[in-house]
Amino acid sequence: MAKELALIGCGNMGSAIAKGVVSSGLVAPRDLVVADASEASQKRLAAELGCAGTCDNVEAVSGAKMVLIAVKPQYLDDAVSAFAHAVDEGAIVVSIAAGVSLERLEGLLGAGRKIVRVMPNLAATVLAAMSSLSPNANVSEDETAQVKRIFDALGRAEVVPEHLIDAVIAASGSSPAYVCVFIEALADAAVAEGMPRAQAYTFAEQAVLGTAKYLLETGTHPAVLKDMVSSPAGTTIEAVAALERGGMRAAVIDAARAAAAKNRAM
Ligand SMILES: NC(=O)c1ccc[n+]([C@@H]2O[C@H](COP(=O)([O-])OP(=O)(O)OC[C@H]3O[C@@H](n4cnc5c(N)ncnc54)[C@H](OP(=O)(O)O)[C@@H]3O)[C@@H](O)[C@H]2O)c1
Protein backbone atom coordinates (compact mmCIF):
# COMPACT_ATOMS: atom_id res chain seq x y z
CA MET A 1 0.00 0.00 0.00
CA ALA A 2 2.88 2.49 -0.64
CA LYS A 3 1.36 5.99 -0.71
CA GLU A 4 2.51 9.61 -0.81
CA LEU A 5 0.77 10.44 2.47
CA ALA A 6 -0.29 8.22 5.37
CA LEU A 7 -2.59 9.82 7.95
CA ILE A 8 -2.67 8.19 11.39
CA GLY A 9 -5.82 9.23 13.28
CA CYS A 10 -9.09 10.13 11.52
CA GLY A 11 -10.61 12.30 14.27
CA ASN A 12 -11.45 16.01 14.11
CA MET A 13 -8.04 17.28 13.02
CA GLY A 14 -6.97 14.26 10.95
CA SER A 15 -10.20 14.37 8.95
CA ALA A 16 -9.89 18.13 8.42
CA ILE A 17 -6.32 17.77 7.17
CA ALA A 18 -7.15 14.86 4.85
CA LYS A 19 -10.14 16.73 3.39
CA GLY A 20 -8.04 19.89 2.99
CA VAL A 21 -5.17 18.21 1.12
CA VAL A 22 -7.55 16.36 -1.20
CA SER A 23 -9.88 19.32 -1.89
CA SER A 24 -6.91 21.58 -2.62
CA GLY A 25 -5.50 19.00 -5.08
CA LEU A 26 -2.22 18.67 -3.15
CA VAL A 27 -2.67 14.93 -2.76
CA ALA A 28 -4.78 12.75 -5.05
CA PRO A 29 -7.06 10.26 -3.27
CA ARG A 30 -5.09 7.38 -4.83
CA ASP A 31 -1.93 8.70 -3.11
CA LEU A 32 -3.51 8.88 0.36
CA VAL A 33 -4.13 6.24 3.01
CA VAL A 34 -6.01 7.03 6.21
CA ALA A 35 -5.66 4.87 9.33
CA ASP A 36 -7.53 4.82 12.63
CA ALA A 37 -7.89 2.49 15.58
CA SER A 38 -11.62 2.65 14.92
CA GLU A 39 -12.75 0.73 11.83
CA ALA A 40 -15.83 2.93 11.47
CA SER A 41 -13.77 6.18 11.53
CA GLN A 42 -11.25 5.13 8.88
CA LYS A 43 -13.94 3.61 6.65
CA ARG A 44 -16.07 6.76 6.86
CA LEU A 45 -13.21 9.06 5.89
CA ALA A 46 -11.84 6.71 3.21
CA ALA A 47 -15.30 6.43 1.63
CA GLU A 48 -15.80 10.21 1.71
CA LEU A 49 -12.44 10.92 0.07
CA GLY A 50 -12.23 7.86 -2.19
CA CYS A 51 -8.84 6.90 -0.72
CA ALA A 52 -7.49 3.76 0.95
CA GLY A 53 -8.28 3.13 4.61
CA THR A 54 -6.98 0.70 7.20
CA CYS A 55 -6.85 -0.04 10.93
CA ASP A 56 -3.26 -1.24 10.52
CA ASN A 57 -0.83 1.64 11.11
CA VAL A 58 2.16 -0.44 10.01
CA GLU A 59 0.48 -1.16 6.69
CA ALA A 60 -0.40 2.55 6.33
CA VAL A 61 3.08 3.95 6.94
CA SER A 62 5.01 1.32 4.95
CA GLY A 63 6.41 3.01 1.85
CA ALA A 64 4.70 6.35 2.57
CA LYS A 65 6.73 9.47 1.70
CA MET A 66 5.03 11.45 4.46
CA VAL A 67 3.39 10.23 7.66
CA LEU A 68 1.06 12.62 9.45
CA ILE A 69 0.27 11.73 13.05
CA ALA A 70 -3.05 13.10 14.37
CA VAL A 71 -3.79 11.01 17.45
CA LYS A 72 -4.32 12.44 20.95
CA PRO A 73 -1.06 13.07 22.84
CA GLN A 74 -1.87 10.40 25.47
CA TYR A 75 -2.04 7.69 22.77
CA LEU A 76 0.92 8.94 20.76
CA ASP A 77 3.77 7.04 22.46
CA ASP A 78 2.10 3.64 22.09
CA ALA A 79 0.93 4.35 18.54
CA VAL A 80 4.29 5.62 17.26
CA SER A 81 6.35 2.92 19.03
CA ALA A 82 4.26 0.29 17.28
CA PHE A 83 4.79 1.59 13.72
CA ALA A 84 8.17 3.42 13.94
CA HIS A 85 10.10 0.45 12.52
CA ALA A 86 7.95 0.49 9.37
CA VAL A 87 8.47 4.19 8.51
CA ASP A 88 10.75 4.62 5.48
CA GLU A 89 14.21 6.01 6.25
CA GLY A 90 13.63 9.11 4.09
CA ALA A 91 9.98 9.73 5.02
CA ILE A 92 8.94 13.03 6.58
CA VAL A 93 7.01 12.48 9.81
CA VAL A 94 4.66 15.29 10.79
CA SER A 95 3.08 15.41 14.26
CA ILE A 96 0.30 17.79 15.29
CA ALA A 97 0.10 16.43 18.85
CA ALA A 98 -0.09 19.26 21.38
CA GLY A 99 2.74 19.33 23.91
CA VAL A 100 4.82 16.61 22.21
CA SER A 101 8.33 17.94 21.54
CA LEU A 102 10.65 17.14 18.65
CA GLU A 103 12.99 15.54 21.19
CA ARG A 104 10.26 13.18 22.37
CA LEU A 105 9.31 12.35 18.77
CA GLU A 106 12.97 11.69 17.93
CA GLY A 107 13.13 9.34 20.92
CA LEU A 108 10.11 7.42 19.63
CA LEU A 109 11.04 7.34 15.94
CA GLY A 110 14.79 6.87 16.20
CA ALA A 111 17.80 9.03 15.44
CA GLY A 112 18.22 10.68 12.06
CA ARG A 113 14.49 10.89 11.27
CA LYS A 114 13.00 13.85 9.44
CA ILE A 115 10.36 15.24 11.80
CA VAL A 116 8.18 18.35 11.67
CA ARG A 117 6.18 19.44 14.71
CA VAL A 118 3.08 21.35 13.69
CA MET A 119 0.61 23.28 15.85
CA PRO A 120 -2.59 24.02 13.91
CA ASN A 121 -5.81 25.27 15.48
CA LEU A 122 -9.45 24.32 15.34
CA ALA A 123 -10.08 26.53 12.29
CA ALA A 124 -8.40 23.82 10.15
CA THR A 125 -11.89 22.32 9.96
CA VAL A 126 -13.04 25.37 7.94
CA LEU A 127 -9.72 25.82 6.07
CA ALA A 128 -8.85 28.93 8.09
CA ALA A 129 -6.26 27.55 10.53
CA MET A 130 -3.14 29.31 11.68
CA SER A 131 -0.40 26.68 11.94
CA SER A 132 3.19 26.80 13.11
CA LEU A 133 5.80 24.43 11.65
CA SER A 134 8.98 23.49 13.53
CA PRO A 135 11.23 21.10 11.60
CA ASN A 136 14.10 19.20 13.22
CA ALA A 137 17.65 19.47 11.89
CA ASN A 138 17.20 16.56 9.44
CA VAL A 139 14.48 18.27 7.40
CA SER A 140 15.66 20.26 4.36
CA GLU A 141 14.20 23.60 3.27
CA ASP A 142 12.45 21.92 0.33
CA GLU A 143 10.91 19.34 2.64
CA THR A 144 9.76 22.03 5.06
CA ALA A 145 8.19 23.87 2.10
CA GLN A 146 6.39 20.65 1.13
CA VAL A 147 4.84 20.38 4.61
CA LYS A 148 4.07 24.10 4.62
CA ARG A 149 2.07 23.72 1.38
CA ILE A 150 -0.21 21.25 3.17
CA PHE A 151 -0.86 23.56 6.11
CA ASP A 152 -1.19 26.61 3.85
CA ALA A 153 -4.01 24.71 2.15
CA LEU A 154 -5.72 24.53 5.56
CA GLY A 155 -5.42 28.28 6.15
CA ARG A 156 -2.02 29.87 6.77
CA ALA A 157 1.23 28.42 8.04
CA GLU A 158 4.56 29.83 9.18
CA VAL A 159 7.85 28.20 10.10
CA VAL A 160 8.95 29.04 13.66
CA PRO A 161 11.73 27.65 15.87
CA GLU A 162 10.35 25.15 18.36
CA HIS A 163 11.14 27.36 21.36
CA LEU A 164 8.38 29.76 20.15
CA ILE A 165 5.70 27.08 20.57
CA ASP A 166 4.42 28.73 23.78
CA ALA A 167 3.94 31.99 21.85
CA VAL A 168 2.05 30.04 19.18
CA ILE A 169 -0.22 28.53 21.83
CA ALA A 170 -0.87 32.03 23.25
CA ALA A 171 -1.60 33.74 19.92
CA SER A 172 -3.34 31.09 17.81
CA GLY A 173 -3.48 27.65 19.48
CA SER A 174 -5.69 28.60 22.41
CA SER A 175 -7.02 31.95 21.19
CA PRO A 176 -10.18 30.66 19.47
CA ALA A 177 -11.53 30.21 23.04
CA TYR A 178 -10.78 33.77 24.11
CA VAL A 179 -12.07 35.21 20.84
CA CYS A 180 -15.30 33.31 21.58
CA VAL A 181 -15.51 34.98 25.02
CA PHE A 182 -15.25 38.36 23.22
CA ILE A 183 -17.91 37.36 20.67
CA GLU A 184 -20.23 36.18 23.45
CA ALA A 185 -19.80 39.49 25.26
CA LEU A 186 -20.55 41.49 22.08
CA ALA A 187 -23.68 39.41 21.49
CA ASP A 188 -24.75 39.85 25.12
CA ALA A 189 -24.52 43.62 24.65
CA ALA A 190 -26.66 43.44 21.49
CA VAL A 191 -29.20 41.27 23.33
CA ALA A 192 -29.24 43.82 26.16
CA GLU A 193 -30.05 46.44 23.51
CA GLY A 194 -33.01 44.34 22.34
CA MET A 195 -31.64 42.19 19.49
CA PRO A 196 -32.72 38.51 19.31
CA ARG A 197 -29.93 36.18 20.52
CA ALA A 198 -29.30 34.30 17.24
CA GLN A 199 -29.11 37.51 15.25
CA ALA A 200 -26.77 39.03 17.88
CA TYR A 201 -24.28 36.16 17.36
CA THR A 202 -24.41 36.61 13.58
CA PHE A 203 -23.63 40.33 13.88
CA ALA A 204 -20.82 39.76 16.41
CA GLU A 205 -19.22 36.83 14.53
CA GLN A 206 -19.27 38.55 11.14
CA ALA A 207 -17.80 41.71 12.68
CA VAL A 208 -14.85 39.74 14.13
CA LEU A 209 -14.34 37.79 10.90
CA GLY A 210 -14.52 40.95 8.78
CA THR A 211 -12.07 42.86 10.98
CA ALA A 212 -9.48 40.08 10.86
CA LYS A 213 -9.98 39.67 7.07
CA TYR A 214 -9.54 43.41 6.53
CA LEU A 215 -6.29 43.49 8.54
CA LEU A 216 -4.87 40.39 6.83
CA GLU A 217 -5.83 41.44 3.30
CA THR A 218 -4.83 45.11 3.49
CA GLY A 219 -1.87 44.77 5.87
CA THR A 220 -3.32 47.62 7.93
CA HIS A 221 -2.00 47.88 11.51
CA PRO A 222 -4.79 47.23 14.08
CA ALA A 223 -4.12 50.60 15.75
CA VAL A 224 -4.57 52.38 12.39
CA LEU A 225 -7.91 50.65 11.78
CA LYS A 226 -9.04 51.53 15.34
CA ASP A 227 -8.13 55.19 14.71
CA MET A 228 -9.83 55.16 11.29
CA VAL A 229 -13.19 54.03 12.73
CA SER A 230 -13.09 56.21 15.86
CA SER A 231 -14.66 59.52 14.79
CA PRO A 232 -14.22 62.57 17.04
CA ALA A 233 -16.95 62.57 19.72
CA GLY A 234 -18.45 59.47 18.10
CA THR A 235 -19.83 56.17 19.42
CA THR A 236 -16.72 54.04 18.78
CA ILE A 237 -14.28 56.09 20.83
CA GLU A 238 -16.73 55.81 23.76
CA ALA A 239 -16.44 52.01 23.52
CA VAL A 240 -12.64 52.12 23.14
CA ALA A 241 -12.36 54.32 26.24
CA ALA A 242 -14.60 51.91 28.19
CA LEU A 243 -12.42 48.95 27.13
CA GLU A 244 -9.30 50.79 28.34
CA ARG A 245 -11.00 51.59 31.68
CA GLY A 246 -11.88 47.88 31.96
CA GLY A 247 -8.27 46.87 31.38
CA MET A 248 -8.99 44.81 28.29
CA ARG A 249 -5.45 44.86 26.89
CA ALA A 250 -3.94 43.72 30.19
CA ALA A 251 -6.62 41.04 30.59
CA VAL A 252 -5.93 39.63 27.09
CA ILE A 253 -2.15 39.67 27.58
CA ASP A 254 -2.54 37.95 30.96
CA ALA A 255 -4.90 35.34 29.49
CA ALA A 256 -2.68 34.51 26.50
CA ARG A 257 0.45 34.36 28.68
CA ALA A 258 -1.39 32.08 31.14
CA ALA A 259 -1.99 29.68 28.22
CA ALA A 260 1.70 29.89 27.27
CA ALA A 261 2.79 29.28 30.88
CA LYS A 262 0.51 26.26 31.17
CA ASN A 263 1.91 24.82 27.94
CA ARG A 264 5.46 25.31 29.25
CA ALA A 265 4.59 23.49 32.44
CA MET A 266 2.99 20.48 30.67
N1 LIG B 1 -8.66 19.69 18.12
C1 LIG B 1 -7.88 20.78 18.04
O1 LIG B 1 -8.33 21.94 18.00
C2 LIG B 1 -6.38 20.61 17.93
C3 LIG B 1 -5.56 21.72 17.69
C4 LIG B 1 -4.17 21.52 17.56
C5 LIG B 1 -3.64 20.25 17.68
N2 LIG B 1 -4.45 19.20 17.95
C6 LIG B 1 -3.86 17.86 18.09
O2 LIG B 1 -4.42 17.03 17.09
C7 LIG B 1 -4.39 15.69 17.55
C8 LIG B 1 -5.74 15.05 17.24
O3 LIG B 1 -6.74 15.77 17.95
P1 LIG B 1 -8.27 15.57 17.57
O4 LIG B 1 -9.01 16.66 18.23
O5 LIG B 1 -8.42 15.36 16.09
O6 LIG B 1 -8.55 14.16 18.34
P2 LIG B 1 -9.65 13.06 18.00
O7 LIG B 1 -10.84 13.67 17.34
O8 LIG B 1 -9.84 12.27 19.25
O9 LIG B 1 -8.93 12.15 16.90
C9 LIG B 1 -7.94 11.23 17.20
C10 LIG B 1 -8.24 9.96 16.41
O10 LIG B 1 -7.14 9.06 16.56
C11 LIG B 1 -7.67 7.76 16.74
N3 LIG B 1 -6.68 6.91 17.38
C12 LIG B 1 -6.43 6.72 18.70
N4 LIG B 1 -5.39 5.87 18.86
C13 LIG B 1 -4.99 5.52 17.61
C14 LIG B 1 -3.96 4.68 17.10
N5 LIG B 1 -3.15 4.00 17.91
N6 LIG B 1 -3.84 4.55 15.77
C15 LIG B 1 -4.65 5.23 14.93
N7 LIG B 1 -5.64 6.04 15.34
C16 LIG B 1 -5.80 6.18 16.67
C17 LIG B 1 -8.90 7.98 17.56
O11 LIG B 1 -9.74 6.86 17.49
P3 LIG B 1 -10.76 6.56 18.71
O12 LIG B 1 -11.76 7.67 18.69
O13 LIG B 1 -11.31 5.23 18.37
O14 LIG B 1 -9.93 6.57 19.98
C18 LIG B 1 -9.49 9.22 16.90
O15 LIG B 1 -10.30 8.89 15.78
C19 LIG B 1 -4.07 15.72 19.04
O16 LIG B 1 -2.74 15.28 19.24
C20 LIG B 1 -4.19 17.18 19.41
O17 LIG B 1 -3.25 17.55 20.42
C21 LIG B 1 -5.81 19.34 18.05
CSV table of C-alpha atoms and ligand atoms in Angstrom, one decimal:
chain,number,residue,atom,x,y,z
A,1,MET,CA,0.0,0.0,0.0
A,2,ALA,CA,2.9,2.5,-0.6
A,3,LYS,CA,1.4,6.0,-0.7
A,4,GLU,CA,2.5,9.6,-0.8
A,5,LEU,CA,0.8,10.4,2.5
A,6,ALA,CA,-0.3,8.2,5.4
A,7,LEU,CA,-2.6,9.8,8.0
A,8,ILE,CA,-2.7,8.2,11.4
A,9,GLY,CA,-5.8,9.2,13.3
A,10,CYS,CA,-9.1,10.1,11.5
A,11,GLY,CA,-10.6,12.3,14.3
A,12,ASN,CA,-11.4,16.0,14.1
A,13,MET,CA,-8.0,17.3,13.0
A,14,GLY,CA,-7.0,14.3,11.0
A,15,SER,CA,-10.2,14.4,8.9
A,16,ALA,CA,-9.9,18.1,8.4
A,17,ILE,CA,-6.3,17.8,7.2
A,18,ALA,CA,-7.2,14.9,4.9
A,19,LYS,CA,-10.1,16.7,3.4
A,20,GLY,CA,-8.0,19.9,3.0
A,21,VAL,CA,-5.2,18.2,1.1
A,22,VAL,CA,-7.5,16.4,-1.2
A,23,SER,CA,-9.9,19.3,-1.9
A,24,SER,CA,-6.9,21.6,-2.6
A,25,GLY,CA,-5.5,19.0,-5.1
A,26,LEU,CA,-2.2,18.7,-3.1
A,27,VAL,CA,-2.7,14.9,-2.8
A,28,ALA,CA,-4.8,12.7,-5.1
A,29,PRO,CA,-7.1,10.3,-3.3
A,30,ARG,CA,-5.1,7.4,-4.8
A,31,ASP,CA,-1.9,8.7,-3.1
A,32,LEU,CA,-3.5,8.9,0.4
A,33,VAL,CA,-4.1,6.2,3.0
A,34,VAL,CA,-6.0,7.0,6.2
A,35,ALA,CA,-5.7,4.9,9.3
A,36,ASP,CA,-7.5,4.8,12.6
A,37,ALA,CA,-7.9,2.5,15.6
A,38,SER,CA,-11.6,2.7,14.9
A,39,GLU,CA,-12.8,0.7,11.8
A,40,ALA,CA,-15.8,2.9,11.5
A,41,SER,CA,-13.8,6.2,11.5
A,42,GLN,CA,-11.2,5.1,8.9
A,43,LYS,CA,-13.9,3.6,6.7
A,44,ARG,CA,-16.1,6.8,6.9
A,45,LEU,CA,-13.2,9.1,5.9
A,46,ALA,CA,-11.8,6.7,3.2
A,47,ALA,CA,-15.3,6.4,1.6
A,48,GLU,CA,-15.8,10.2,1.7
A,49,LEU,CA,-12.4,10.9,0.1
A,50,GLY,CA,-12.2,7.9,-2.2
A,51,CYS,CA,-8.8,6.9,-0.7
A,52,ALA,CA,-7.5,3.8,1.0
A,53,GLY,CA,-8.3,3.1,4.6
A,54,THR,CA,-7.0,0.7,7.2
A,55,CYS,CA,-6.8,0.0,10.9
A,56,ASP,CA,-3.3,-1.2,10.5
A,57,ASN,CA,-0.8,1.6,11.1
A,58,VAL,CA,2.2,-0.4,10.0
A,59,GLU,CA,0.5,-1.2,6.7
A,60,ALA,CA,-0.4,2.5,6.3
A,61,VAL,CA,3.1,4.0,6.9
A,62,SER,CA,5.0,1.3,4.9
A,63,GLY,CA,6.4,3.0,1.8
A,64,ALA,CA,4.7,6.4,2.6
A,65,LYS,CA,6.7,9.5,1.7
A,66,MET,CA,5.0,11.4,4.5
A,67,VAL,CA,3.4,10.2,7.7
A,68,LEU,CA,1.1,12.6,9.5
A,69,ILE,CA,0.3,11.7,13.1
A,70,ALA,CA,-3.1,13.1,14.4
A,71,VAL,CA,-3.8,11.0,17.5
A,72,LYS,CA,-4.3,12.4,21.0
A,73,PRO,CA,-1.1,13.1,22.8
A,74,GLN,CA,-1.9,10.4,25.5
A,75,TYR,CA,-2.0,7.7,22.8
A,76,LEU,CA,0.9,8.9,20.8
A,77,ASP,CA,3.8,7.0,22.5
A,78,ASP,CA,2.1,3.6,22.1
A,79,ALA,CA,0.9,4.3,18.5
A,80,VAL,CA,4.3,5.6,17.3
A,81,SER,CA,6.4,2.9,19.0
A,82,ALA,CA,4.3,0.3,17.3
A,83,PHE,CA,4.8,1.6,13.7
A,84,ALA,CA,8.2,3.4,13.9
A,85,HIS,CA,10.1,0.5,12.5
A,86,ALA,CA,8.0,0.5,9.4
A,87,VAL,CA,8.5,4.2,8.5
A,88,ASP,CA,10.8,4.6,5.5
A,89,GLU,CA,14.2,6.0,6.3
A,90,GLY,CA,13.6,9.1,4.1
A,91,ALA,CA,10.0,9.7,5.0
A,92,ILE,CA,8.9,13.0,6.6
A,93,VAL,CA,7.0,12.5,9.8
A,94,VAL,CA,4.7,15.3,10.8
A,95,SER,CA,3.1,15.4,14.3
A,96,ILE,CA,0.3,17.8,15.3
A,97,ALA,CA,0.1,16.4,18.8
A,98,ALA,CA,-0.1,19.3,21.4
A,99,GLY,CA,2.7,19.3,23.9
A,100,VAL,CA,4.8,16.6,22.2
A,101,SER,CA,8.3,17.9,21.5
A,102,LEU,CA,10.7,17.1,18.6
A,103,GLU,CA,13.0,15.5,21.2
A,104,ARG,CA,10.3,13.2,22.4
A,105,LEU,CA,9.3,12.4,18.8
A,106,GLU,CA,13.0,11.7,17.9
A,107,GLY,CA,13.1,9.3,20.9
A,108,LEU,CA,10.1,7.4,19.6
A,109,LEU,CA,11.0,7.3,15.9
A,110,GLY,CA,14.8,6.9,16.2
A,111,ALA,CA,17.8,9.0,15.4
A,112,GLY,CA,18.2,10.7,12.1
A,113,ARG,CA,14.5,10.9,11.3
A,114,LYS,CA,13.0,13.9,9.4
A,115,ILE,CA,10.4,15.2,11.8
A,116,VAL,CA,8.2,18.4,11.7
A,117,ARG,CA,6.2,19.4,14.7
A,118,VAL,CA,3.1,21.4,13.7
A,119,MET,CA,0.6,23.3,15.8
A,120,PRO,CA,-2.6,24.0,13.9
A,121,ASN,CA,-5.8,25.3,15.5
A,122,LEU,CA,-9.5,24.3,15.3
A,123,ALA,CA,-10.1,26.5,12.3
A,124,ALA,CA,-8.4,23.8,10.2
A,125,THR,CA,-11.9,22.3,10.0
A,126,VAL,CA,-13.0,25.4,7.9
A,127,LEU,CA,-9.7,25.8,6.1
A,128,ALA,CA,-8.8,28.9,8.1
A,129,ALA,CA,-6.3,27.5,10.5
A,130,MET,CA,-3.1,29.3,11.7
A,131,SER,CA,-0.4,26.7,11.9
A,132,SER,CA,3.2,26.8,13.1
A,133,LEU,CA,5.8,24.4,11.6
A,134,SER,CA,9.0,23.5,13.5
A,135,PRO,CA,11.2,21.1,11.6
A,136,ASN,CA,14.1,19.2,13.2
A,137,ALA,CA,17.7,19.5,11.9
A,138,ASN,CA,17.2,16.6,9.4
A,139,VAL,CA,14.5,18.3,7.4
A,140,SER,CA,15.7,20.3,4.4
A,141,GLU,CA,14.2,23.6,3.3
A,142,ASP,CA,12.4,21.9,0.3
A,143,GLU,CA,10.9,19.3,2.6
A,144,THR,CA,9.8,22.0,5.1
A,145,ALA,CA,8.2,23.9,2.1
A,146,GLN,CA,6.4,20.6,1.1
A,147,VAL,CA,4.8,20.4,4.6
A,148,LYS,CA,4.1,24.1,4.6
A,149,ARG,CA,2.1,23.7,1.4
A,150,ILE,CA,-0.2,21.3,3.2
A,151,PHE,CA,-0.9,23.6,6.1
A,152,ASP,CA,-1.2,26.6,3.8
A,153,ALA,CA,-4.0,24.7,2.2
A,154,LEU,CA,-5.7,24.5,5.6
A,155,GLY,CA,-5.4,28.3,6.2
A,156,ARG,CA,-2.0,29.9,6.8
A,157,ALA,CA,1.2,28.4,8.0
A,158,GLU,CA,4.6,29.8,9.2
A,159,VAL,CA,7.9,28.2,10.1
A,160,VAL,CA,9.0,29.0,13.7
A,161,PRO,CA,11.7,27.6,15.9
A,162,GLU,CA,10.3,25.1,18.4
A,163,HIS,CA,11.1,27.4,21.4
A,164,LEU,CA,8.4,29.8,20.1
A,165,ILE,CA,5.7,27.1,20.6
A,166,ASP,CA,4.4,28.7,23.8
A,167,ALA,CA,3.9,32.0,21.9
A,168,VAL,CA,2.0,30.0,19.2
A,169,ILE,CA,-0.2,28.5,21.8
A,170,ALA,CA,-0.9,32.0,23.2
A,171,ALA,CA,-1.6,33.7,19.9
A,172,SER,CA,-3.3,31.1,17.8
A,173,GLY,CA,-3.5,27.7,19.5
A,174,SER,CA,-5.7,28.6,22.4
A,175,SER,CA,-7.0,31.9,21.2
A,176,PRO,CA,-10.2,30.7,19.5
A,177,ALA,CA,-11.5,30.2,23.0
A,178,TYR,CA,-10.8,33.8,24.1
A,179,VAL,CA,-12.1,35.2,20.8
A,180,CYS,CA,-15.3,33.3,21.6
A,181,VAL,CA,-15.5,35.0,25.0
A,182,PHE,CA,-15.2,38.4,23.2
A,183,ILE,CA,-17.9,37.4,20.7
A,184,GLU,CA,-20.2,36.2,23.4
A,185,ALA,CA,-19.8,39.5,25.3
A,186,LEU,CA,-20.5,41.5,22.1
A,187,ALA,CA,-23.7,39.4,21.5
A,188,ASP,CA,-24.8,39.9,25.1
A,189,ALA,CA,-24.5,43.6,24.6
A,190,ALA,CA,-26.7,43.4,21.5
A,191,VAL,CA,-29.2,41.3,23.3
A,192,ALA,CA,-29.2,43.8,26.2
A,193,GLU,CA,-30.0,46.4,23.5
A,194,GLY,CA,-33.0,44.3,22.3
A,195,MET,CA,-31.6,42.2,19.5
A,196,PRO,CA,-32.7,38.5,19.3
A,197,ARG,CA,-29.9,36.2,20.5
A,198,ALA,CA,-29.3,34.3,17.2
A,199,GLN,CA,-29.1,37.5,15.3
A,200,ALA,CA,-26.8,39.0,17.9
A,201,TYR,CA,-24.3,36.2,17.4
A,202,THR,CA,-24.4,36.6,13.6
A,203,PHE,CA,-23.6,40.3,13.9
A,204,ALA,CA,-20.8,39.8,16.4
A,205,GLU,CA,-19.2,36.8,14.5
A,206,GLN,CA,-19.3,38.5,11.1
A,207,ALA,CA,-17.8,41.7,12.7
A,208,VAL,CA,-14.8,39.7,14.1
A,209,LEU,CA,-14.3,37.8,10.9
A,210,GLY,CA,-14.5,41.0,8.8
A,211,THR,CA,-12.1,42.9,11.0
A,212,ALA,CA,-9.5,40.1,10.9
A,213,LYS,CA,-10.0,39.7,7.1
A,214,TYR,CA,-9.5,43.4,6.5
A,215,LEU,CA,-6.3,43.5,8.5
A,216,LEU,CA,-4.9,40.4,6.8
A,217,GLU,CA,-5.8,41.4,3.3
A,218,THR,CA,-4.8,45.1,3.5
A,219,GLY,CA,-1.9,44.8,5.9
A,220,THR,CA,-3.3,47.6,7.9
A,221,HIS,CA,-2.0,47.9,11.5
A,222,PRO,CA,-4.8,47.2,14.1
A,223,ALA,CA,-4.1,50.6,15.7
A,224,VAL,CA,-4.6,52.4,12.4
A,225,LEU,CA,-7.9,50.7,11.8
A,226,LYS,CA,-9.0,51.5,15.3
A,227,ASP,CA,-8.1,55.2,14.7
A,228,MET,CA,-9.8,55.2,11.3
A,229,VAL,CA,-13.2,54.0,12.7
A,230,SER,CA,-13.1,56.2,15.9
A,231,SER,CA,-14.7,59.5,14.8
A,232,PRO,CA,-14.2,62.6,17.0
A,233,ALA,CA,-16.9,62.6,19.7
A,234,GLY,CA,-18.5,59.5,18.1
A,235,THR,CA,-19.8,56.2,19.4
A,236,THR,CA,-16.7,54.0,18.8
A,237,ILE,CA,-14.3,56.1,20.8
A,238,GLU,CA,-16.7,55.8,23.8
A,239,ALA,CA,-16.4,52.0,23.5
A,240,VAL,CA,-12.6,52.1,23.1
A,241,ALA,CA,-12.4,54.3,26.2
A,242,ALA,CA,-14.6,51.9,28.2
A,243,LEU,CA,-12.4,49.0,27.1
A,244,GLU,CA,-9.3,50.8,28.3
A,245,ARG,CA,-11.0,51.6,31.7
A,246,GLY,CA,-11.9,47.9,32.0
A,247,GLY,CA,-8.3,46.9,31.4
A,248,MET,CA,-9.0,44.8,28.3
A,249,ARG,CA,-5.5,44.9,26.9
A,250,ALA,CA,-3.9,43.7,30.2
A,251,ALA,CA,-6.6,41.0,30.6
A,252,VAL,CA,-5.9,39.6,27.1
A,253,ILE,CA,-2.2,39.7,27.6
A,254,ASP,CA,-2.5,37.9,31.0
A,255,ALA,CA,-4.9,35.3,29.5
A,256,ALA,CA,-2.7,34.5,26.5
A,257,ARG,CA,0.5,34.4,28.7
A,258,ALA,CA,-1.4,32.1,31.1
A,259,ALA,CA,-2.0,29.7,28.2
A,260,ALA,CA,1.7,29.9,27.3
A,261,ALA,CA,2.8,29.3,30.9
A,262,LYS,CA,0.5,26.3,31.2
A,263,ASN,CA,1.9,24.8,27.9
A,264,ARG,CA,5.5,25.3,29.2
A,265,ALA,CA,4.6,23.5,32.4
A,266,MET,CA,3.0,20.5,30.7
B,1,LIG,N1,-8.7,19.7,18.1
B,1,LIG,C1,-7.9,20.8,18.0
B,1,LIG,O1,-8.3,21.9,18.0
B,1,LIG,C2,-6.4,20.6,17.9
B,1,LIG,C3,-5.6,21.7,17.7
B,1,LIG,C4,-4.2,21.5,17.6
B,1,LIG,C5,-3.6,20.2,17.7
B,1,LIG,N2,-4.5,19.2,17.9
B,1,LIG,C6,-3.9,17.9,18.1
B,1,LIG,O2,-4.4,17.0,17.1
B,1,LIG,C7,-4.4,15.7,17.5
B,1,LIG,C8,-5.7,15.0,17.2
B,1,LIG,O3,-6.7,15.8,17.9
B,1,LIG,P1,-8.3,15.6,17.6
B,1,LIG,O4,-9.0,16.7,18.2
B,1,LIG,O5,-8.4,15.4,16.1
B,1,LIG,O6,-8.6,14.2,18.3
B,1,LIG,P2,-9.6,13.1,18.0
B,1,LIG,O7,-10.8,13.7,17.3
B,1,LIG,O8,-9.8,12.3,19.3
B,1,LIG,O9,-8.9,12.1,16.9
B,1,LIG,C9,-7.9,11.2,17.2
B,1,LIG,C10,-8.2,10.0,16.4
B,1,LIG,O10,-7.1,9.1,16.6
B,1,LIG,C11,-7.7,7.8,16.7
B,1,LIG,N3,-6.7,6.9,17.4
B,1,LIG,C12,-6.4,6.7,18.7
B,1,LIG,N4,-5.4,5.9,18.9
B,1,LIG,C13,-5.0,5.5,17.6
B,1,LIG,C14,-4.0,4.7,17.1
B,1,LIG,N5,-3.2,4.0,17.9
B,1,LIG,N6,-3.8,4.6,15.8
B,1,LIG,C15,-4.6,5.2,14.9
B,1,LIG,N7,-5.6,6.0,15.3
B,1,LIG,C16,-5.8,6.2,16.7
B,1,LIG,C17,-8.9,8.0,17.6
B,1,LIG,O11,-9.7,6.9,17.5
B,1,LIG,P3,-10.8,6.6,18.7
B,1,LIG,O12,-11.8,7.7,18.7
B,1,LIG,O13,-11.3,5.2,18.4
B,1,LIG,O14,-9.9,6.6,20.0
B,1,LIG,C18,-9.5,9.2,16.9
B,1,LIG,O15,-10.3,8.9,15.8
B,1,LIG,C19,-4.1,15.7,19.0
B,1,LIG,O16,-2.7,15.3,19.2
B,1,LIG,C20,-4.2,17.2,19.4
B,1,LIG,O17,-3.3,17.6,20.4
B,1,LIG,C21,-5.8,19.3,18.1
